Amino acid sequence: MARICSIRGTRVRSGGKIHRSGLAKKKGGIGRHVTKVVKRTVSPNLQTKRIWVPELNRFVRVKLSCRALKTVNKNGAYATLKAAGLV
């Protein structure tokens, strides 16, 4: 299954990590120099949850990010899942 949030659509992003060498000027060196840039992925914090929806009188199993879980707590399960097209 893909690493995508069912509610917000948050997915894996790519970025770069900068490798540096040398001693900082503050510590008596000649400064930090970039030696290479490495590609890396940034994954969302996904959780698989069973959410109780009182309007449907059943549980709904969704894979969502922690930010989406806060949205469910704030706006209610039924309204959030309906806006995402899951109910």
mmCIF file of N, CA and C in Angstrom:
data_model
loop_
_atom_site.group_PDB
_atom_site.id
_atom_site.type_symbol
_atom_site.label_atom_id
_atom_site.label_comp_id
_atom_site.label_asym_id
_atom_site.label_seq_id
_atom_site.Cartn_x
_atom_site.Cartn_y
_atom_site.Cartn_z
ATOM 1 N N MET A 1 0.843 -1.182 0.000
ATOM 2 C CA MET A 1 0.000 0.000 0.000
ATOM 3 C C MET A 1 0.888 1.246 0.000
ATOM 4 N N ALA A 2 0.465 2.262 -0.726
ATOM 5 C CA ALA A 2 1.272 3.470 -0.849
ATOM 6 C C ALA A 2 1.304 4.239 0.464
ATOM 7 N N ARG A 3 2.375 5.005 0.624
ATOM 8 C CA ARG A 3 2.509 5.828 1.828
ATOM 9 C C ARG A 3 1.861 7.180 1.580
ATOM 10 N N ILE A 4 0.528 7.170 1.516
ATOM 11 C CA ILE A 4 -0.248 8.380 1.243
ATOM 12 C C ILE A 4 -1.371 8.468 2.277
ATOM 13 N N CYS A 5 -1.568 9.659 2.840
ATOM 14 C CA CYS A 5 -2.649 9.883 3.793
ATOM 15 C C CYS A 5 -3.983 9.881 3.055
ATOM 16 N N SER A 6 -4.971 9.157 3.590
ATOM 17 C CA SER A 6 -6.275 9.056 2.948
ATOM 18 C C SER A 6 -7.058 10.359 2.994
ATOM 19 N N ILE A 7 -6.809 11.188 3.987
ATOM 20 C CA ILE A 7 -7.602 12.405 4.179
ATOM 21 C C ILE A 7 -6.927 13.620 3.545
ATOM 22 N N ARG A 8 -5.667 13.850 3.850
ATOM 23 C CA ARG A 8 -4.980 15.055 3.368
ATOM 24 C C ARG A 8 -4.220 14.832 2.070
ATOM 25 N N GLY A 9 -3.936 13.580 1.725
ATOM 26 C CA GLY A 9 -3.169 13.319 0.513
ATOM 27 C C GLY A 9 -1.675 13.540 0.682
ATOM 28 N N THR A 10 -1.222 13.628 1.926
ATOM 29 C CA THR A 10 0.198 13.814 2.204
ATOM 30 C C THR A 10 0.964 12.583 1.725
ATOM 31 N N ARG A 11 2.054 12.796 1.003
ATOM 32 C CA ARG A 11 2.824 11.683 0.469
ATOM 33 C C ARG A 11 4.311 11.894 0.727
ATOM 34 N N VAL A 12 5.114 10.905 0.347
ATOM 35 C CA VAL A 12 6.556 10.966 0.534
ATOM 36 C C VAL A 12 7.117 12.078 -0.351
ATOM 37 N N ARG A 13 7.982 12.918 0.246
ATOM 38 C CA ARG A 13 8.622 14.000 -0.498
ATOM 39 C C ARG A 13 10.113 13.708 -0.612
ATOM 40 N N SER A 14 10.751 14.274 -1.607
ATOM 41 C CA SER A 14 12.195 14.103 -1.744
ATOM 42 C C SER A 14 12.886 15.410 -1.411
ATOM 43 N N GLY A 15 14.095 15.281 -0.917
ATOM 44 C CA GLY A 15 14.861 16.453 -0.552
ATOM 45 C C GLY A 15 16.335 16.132 -0.624
ATOM 46 N N GLY A 16 17.155 16.981 -0.037
ATOM 47 C CA GLY A 16 18.582 16.764 -0.074
ATOM 48 C C GLY A 16 19.209 16.989 1.287
ATOM 49 N N LYS A 17 20.210 16.164 1.598
ATOM 50 C CA LYS A 17 20.992 16.335 2.815
ATOM 51 C C LYS A 17 22.362 16.821 2.395
ATOM 52 N N ILE A 18 22.820 17.901 2.998
ATOM 53 C CA ILE A 18 24.099 18.501 2.637
ATOM 54 C C ILE A 18 25.182 17.973 3.556
ATOM 55 N N HIS A 19 26.231 17.369 2.964
ATOM 56 C CA HIS A 19 27.380 16.907 3.728
ATOM 57 C C HIS A 19 28.408 18.028 3.770
ATOM 58 N N ARG A 20 28.895 18.335 4.952
ATOM 59 C CA ARG A 20 29.885 19.400 5.112
ATOM 60 C C ARG A 20 31.115 18.849 5.820
ATOM 61 N N SER A 21 32.275 19.431 5.518
ATOM 62 C CA SER A 21 33.507 19.052 6.213
ATOM 63 C C SER A 21 34.227 20.309 6.664
ATOM 64 N N GLY A 22 35.131 20.153 7.596
ATOM 65 C CA GLY A 22 35.909 21.278 8.085
ATOM 66 C C GLY A 22 35.430 21.744 9.442
ATOM 67 N N LEU A 23 36.250 22.549 10.072
ATOM 68 C CA LEU A 23 35.954 23.084 11.395
ATOM 69 C C LEU A 23 35.364 24.486 11.255
ATOM 70 N N ALA A 24 34.339 24.781 12.040
ATOM 71 C CA ALA A 24 33.674 26.078 11.967
ATOM 72 C C ALA A 24 34.632 27.205 12.327
ATOM 73 N N LYS A 25 34.406 28.376 11.718
ATOM 74 C CA LYS A 25 35.261 29.547 12.000
ATOM 75 C C LYS A 25 35.208 29.927 13.472
ATOM 76 N N LYS A 26 34.023 29.766 14.075
ATOM 77 C CA LYS A 26 33.852 30.094 15.488
ATOM 78 C C LYS A 26 34.753 29.239 16.380
ATOM 79 N N LYS A 27 35.072 28.019 15.891
ATOM 80 C CA LYS A 27 35.908 27.109 16.676
ATOM 81 C C LYS A 27 37.375 27.140 16.239
ATOM 82 N N GLY A 28 37.740 28.125 15.412
ATOM 83 C CA GLY A 28 39.138 28.270 15.037
ATOM 84 C C GLY A 28 39.517 27.675 13.702
ATOM 85 N N GLY A 29 38.544 27.192 12.949
ATOM 86 C CA GLY A 29 38.842 26.604 11.641
ATOM 87 C C GLY A 29 38.711 27.633 10.534
ATOM 88 N N ILE A 30 38.734 27.133 9.290
ATOM 89 C CA ILE A 30 38.604 28.032 8.136
ATOM 90 C C ILE A 30 37.200 28.025 7.561
ATOM 91 N N GLY A 31 36.285 27.341 8.224
ATOM 92 C CA GLY A 31 34.891 27.342 7.785
ATOM 93 C C GLY A 31 34.453 25.978 7.278
ATOM 94 N N ARG A 32 33.161 25.787 7.244
ATOM 95 C CA ARG A 32 32.585 24.519 6.785
ATOM 96 C C ARG A 32 32.404 24.573 5.279
ATOM 97 N N HIS A 33 32.748 23.497 4.565
ATOM 98 C CA HIS A 33 32.630 23.455 3.116
ATOM 99 C C HIS A 33 31.721 22.303 2.707
ATOM 100 N N VAL A 34 30.901 22.541 1.707
ATOM 101 C CA VAL A 34 29.992 21.510 1.192
ATOM 102 C C VAL A 34 30.805 20.532 0.363
ATOM 103 N N THR A 35 30.703 19.239 0.672
ATOM 104 C CA THR A 35 31.429 18.229 -0.087
ATOM 105 C C THR A 35 30.516 17.467 -1.036
ATOM 106 N N LYS A 36 29.266 17.261 -0.649
ATOM 107 C CA LYS A 36 28.321 16.602 -1.554
ATOM 108 C C LYS A 36 26.902 16.831 -1.061
ATOM 109 N N VAL A 37 25.936 16.632 -1.946
ATOM 110 C CA VAL A 37 24.519 16.708 -1.615
ATOM 111 C C VAL A 37 23.915 15.351 -1.940
ATOM 112 N N VAL A 38 23.276 14.720 -0.955
ATOM 113 C CA VAL A 38 22.723 13.381 -1.096
ATOM 114 C C VAL A 38 21.201 13.473 -1.114
ATOM 115 N N LYS A 39 20.574 12.759 -2.056
ATOM 116 C CA LYS A 39 19.121 12.717 -2.119
ATOM 117 C C LYS A 39 18.593 11.881 -0.965
ATOM 118 N N ARG A 40 17.468 12.319 -0.397
ATOM 119 C CA ARG A 40 16.815 11.550 0.667
ATOM 120 C C ARG A 40 15.324 11.737 0.546
ATOM 121 N N THR A 41 14.559 10.867 1.230
ATOM 122 C CA THR A 41 13.103 10.967 1.222
ATOM 123 C C THR A 41 12.613 11.350 2.609
ATOM 124 N N VAL A 42 11.547 12.132 2.635
ATOM 125 C CA VAL A 42 10.922 12.551 3.881
ATOM 126 C C VAL A 42 9.537 11.932 3.907
ATOM 127 N N SER A 43 9.313 10.990 4.816
ATOM 128 C CA SER A 43 8.054 10.264 4.886
ATOM 129 C C SER A 43 7.088 10.939 5.847
ATOM 130 N N PRO A 44 5.782 10.945 5.533
ATOM 131 C CA PRO A 44 4.809 11.472 6.485
ATOM 132 C C PRO A 44 4.634 10.506 7.655
ATOM 133 N N ASN A 45 4.149 11.035 8.771
ATOM 134 C CA ASN A 45 3.936 10.218 9.957
ATOM 135 C C ASN A 45 2.557 9.550 9.830
ATOM 136 N N LEU A 46 2.520 8.395 9.173
ATOM 137 C CA LEU A 46 1.260 7.712 8.889
ATOM 138 C C LEU A 46 0.907 6.706 9.975
ATOM 139 N N GLN A 47 -0.369 6.651 10.291
ATOM 140 C CA GLN A 47 -0.906 5.706 11.267
ATOM 141 C C GLN A 47 -2.119 5.029 10.639
ATOM 142 N N THR A 48 -2.314 3.755 10.936
ATOM 143 C CA THR A 48 -3.532 3.060 10.534
ATOM 144 C C THR A 48 -4.470 3.051 11.733
ATOM 145 N N LYS A 49 -5.647 3.651 11.577
ATOM 146 C CA LYS A 49 -6.558 3.822 12.701
ATOM 147 C C LYS A 49 -7.947 3.294 12.348
ATOM 148 N N ARG A 50 -8.621 2.790 13.376
ATOM 149 C CA ARG A 50 -10.045 2.477 13.278
ATOM 150 C C ARG A 50 -10.778 3.626 13.961
ATOM 151 N N ILE A 51 -11.562 4.367 13.185
ATOM 152 C CA ILE A 51 -12.264 5.530 13.720
ATOM 153 C C ILE A 51 -13.747 5.200 13.812
ATOM 154 N N TRP A 52 -14.316 5.418 15.000
ATOM 155 C CA TRP A 52 -15.742 5.183 15.206
ATOM 156 C C TRP A 52 -16.528 6.356 14.638
ATOM 157 N N VAL A 53 -17.486 6.040 13.761
ATOM 158 C CA VAL A 53 -18.343 7.061 13.165
ATOM 159 C C VAL A 53 -19.762 6.823 13.683
ATOM 160 N N PRO A 54 -20.226 7.668 14.606
ATOM 161 C CA PRO A 54 -21.542 7.433 15.207
ATOM 162 C C PRO A 54 -22.692 7.533 14.200
ATOM 163 N N GLU A 55 -22.554 8.399 13.180
ATOM 164 C CA GLU A 55 -23.622 8.560 12.190
ATOM 165 C C GLU A 55 -23.836 7.286 11.377
ATOM 166 N N LEU A 56 -22.756 6.522 11.163
ATOM 167 C CA LEU A 56 -22.854 5.257 10.417
ATOM 168 C C LEU A 56 -22.991 4.060 11.343
ATOM 169 N N ASN A 57 -22.756 4.284 12.636
ATOM 170 C CA ASN A 57 -22.814 3.228 13.658
ATOM 171 C C ASN A 57 -21.829 2.091 13.354
ATOM 172 N N ARG A 58 -20.624 2.456 12.898
ATOM 173 C CA ARG A 58 -19.595 1.455 12.603
ATOM 174 C C ARG A 58 -18.217 2.100 12.633
ATOM 175 N N PHE A 59 -17.189 1.238 12.618
ATOM 176 C CA PHE A 59 -15.813 1.691 12.537
ATOM 177 C C PHE A 59 -15.410 1.830 11.076
ATOM 178 N N VAL A 60 -14.524 2.779 10.800
ATOM 179 C CA VAL A 60 -13.938 2.939 9.472
ATOM 180 C C VAL A 60 -12.428 2.886 9.648
ATOM 181 N N ARG A 61 -11.766 2.006 8.885
ATOM 182 C CA ARG A 61 -10.324 1.858 8.982
ATOM 183 C C ARG A 61 -9.677 2.742 7.919
ATOM 184 N N VAL A 62 -8.812 3.662 8.354
ATOM 185 C CA VAL A 62 -8.149 4.584 7.435
ATOM 186 C C VAL A 62 -6.664 4.689 7.771
ATOM 187 N N LYS A 63 -5.873 5.004 6.751
ATOM 188 C CA LYS A 63 -4.454 5.285 6.942
ATOM 189 C C LYS A 63 -4.300 6.794 6.837
ATOM 190 N N LEU A 64 -3.920 7.417 7.954
ATOM 191 C CA LEU A 64 -3.859 8.873 7.961
ATOM 192 C C LEU A 64 -2.630 9.371 8.694
ATOM 193 N N SER A 65 -2.287 10.623 8.415
ATOM 194 C CA SER A 65 -1.155 11.258 9.080
ATOM 195 C C SER A 65 -1.621 11.797 10.427
ATOM 196 N N CYS A 66 -0.680 12.143 11.276
ATOM 197 C CA CYS A 66 -1.039 12.660 12.594
ATOM 198 C C CYS A 66 -1.716 14.019 12.480
ATOM 199 N N ARG A 67 -1.354 14.808 11.484
ATOM 200 C CA ARG A 67 -2.026 16.090 11.253
ATOM 201 C C ARG A 67 -3.494 15.849 10.880
ATOM 202 N N ALA A 68 -3.758 14.814 10.075
ATOM 203 C CA ALA A 68 -5.135 14.484 9.703
ATOM 204 C C ALA A 68 -5.925 13.984 10.911
ATOM 205 N N LEU A 69 -5.245 13.295 11.826
ATOM 206 C CA LEU A 69 -5.905 12.820 13.040
ATOM 207 C C LEU A 69 -6.360 13.995 13.894
ATOM 208 N N LYS A 70 -5.548 15.058 13.935
ATOM 209 C CA LYS A 70 -5.956 16.272 14.650
ATOM 210 C C LYS A 70 -7.173 16.906 13.968
ATOM 211 N N THR A 71 -7.222 16.840 12.643
ATOM 212 C CA THR A 71 -8.363 17.380 11.905
ATOM 213 C C THR A 71 -9.629 16.595 12.221
ATOM 214 N N VAL A 72 -9.497 15.272 12.329
ATOM 215 C CA VAL A 72 -10.649 14.430 12.680
ATOM 216 C C VAL A 72 -11.145 14.782 14.071
ATOM 217 N N ASN A 73 -10.233 14.992 15.012
ATOM 218 C CA ASN A 73 -10.621 15.343 16.375
ATOM 219 C C ASN A 73 -11.304 16.706 16.426
ATOM 220 N N LYS A 74 -10.858 17.636 15.583
ATOM 221 C CA LYS A 74 -11.406 18.987 15.604
ATOM 222 C C LYS A 74 -12.759 19.076 14.914
ATOM 223 N N ASN A 75 -12.866 18.536 13.703
ATOM 224 C CA ASN A 75 -14.066 18.705 12.881
ATOM 225 C C ASN A 75 -15.071 17.563 12.996
ATOM 226 N N GLY A 76 -14.671 16.460 13.599
ATOM 227 C CA GLY A 76 -15.557 15.311 13.700
ATOM 228 C C GLY A 76 -15.245 14.290 12.627
ATOM 229 N N ALA A 77 -15.487 13.029 12.948
ATOM 230 C CA ALA A 77 -15.124 11.942 12.044
ATOM 231 C C ALA A 77 -15.949 11.957 10.768
ATOM 232 N N TYR A 78 -17.256 12.091 10.896
ATOM 233 C CA TYR A 78 -18.120 11.982 9.719
ATOM 234 C C TYR A 78 -17.864 13.118 8.742
ATOM 235 N N ALA A 79 -17.766 14.351 9.244
ATOM 236 C CA ALA A 79 -17.567 15.511 8.367
ATOM 237 C C ALA A 79 -16.220 15.416 7.639
ATOM 238 N N THR A 80 -15.172 15.004 8.341
ATOM 239 C CA THR A 80 -13.846 14.906 7.737
ATOM 240 C C THR A 80 -13.792 13.799 6.703
ATOM 241 N N LEU A 81 -14.339 12.622 7.028
ATOM 242 C CA LEU A 81 -14.310 11.498 6.088
ATOM 243 C C LEU A 81 -15.190 11.778 4.867
ATOM 244 N N LYS A 82 -16.285 12.491 5.067
ATOM 245 C CA LYS A 82 -17.160 12.823 3.942
ATOM 246 C C LYS A 82 -16.480 13.813 3.006
ATOM 247 N N ALA A 83 -15.769 14.793 3.562
ATOM 248 C CA ALA A 83 -15.054 15.764 2.734
ATOM 249 C C ALA A 83 -13.935 15.096 1.944
ATOM 250 N N ALA A 84 -13.337 14.049 2.503
ATOM 251 C CA ALA A 84 -12.263 13.322 1.813
ATOM 252 C C ALA A 84 -12.817 12.308 0.824
ATOM 253 N N GLY A 85 -14.119 12.062 0.855
ATOM 254 C CA GLY A 85 -14.739 11.116 -0.076
ATOM 255 C C GLY A 85 -14.588 9.670 0.345
ATOM 256 N N LEU A 86 -14.389 9.432 1.634
ATOM 257 C CA LEU A 86 -14.216 8.064 2.133
ATOM 258 C C LEU A 86 -15.522 7.462 2.651
ATOM 259 N N VAL A 87 -16.538 8.292 2.843
ATOM 260 C CA VAL A 87 -17.836 7.786 3.353
ATOM 261 C C VAL A 87 -18.916 8.159 2.353
#
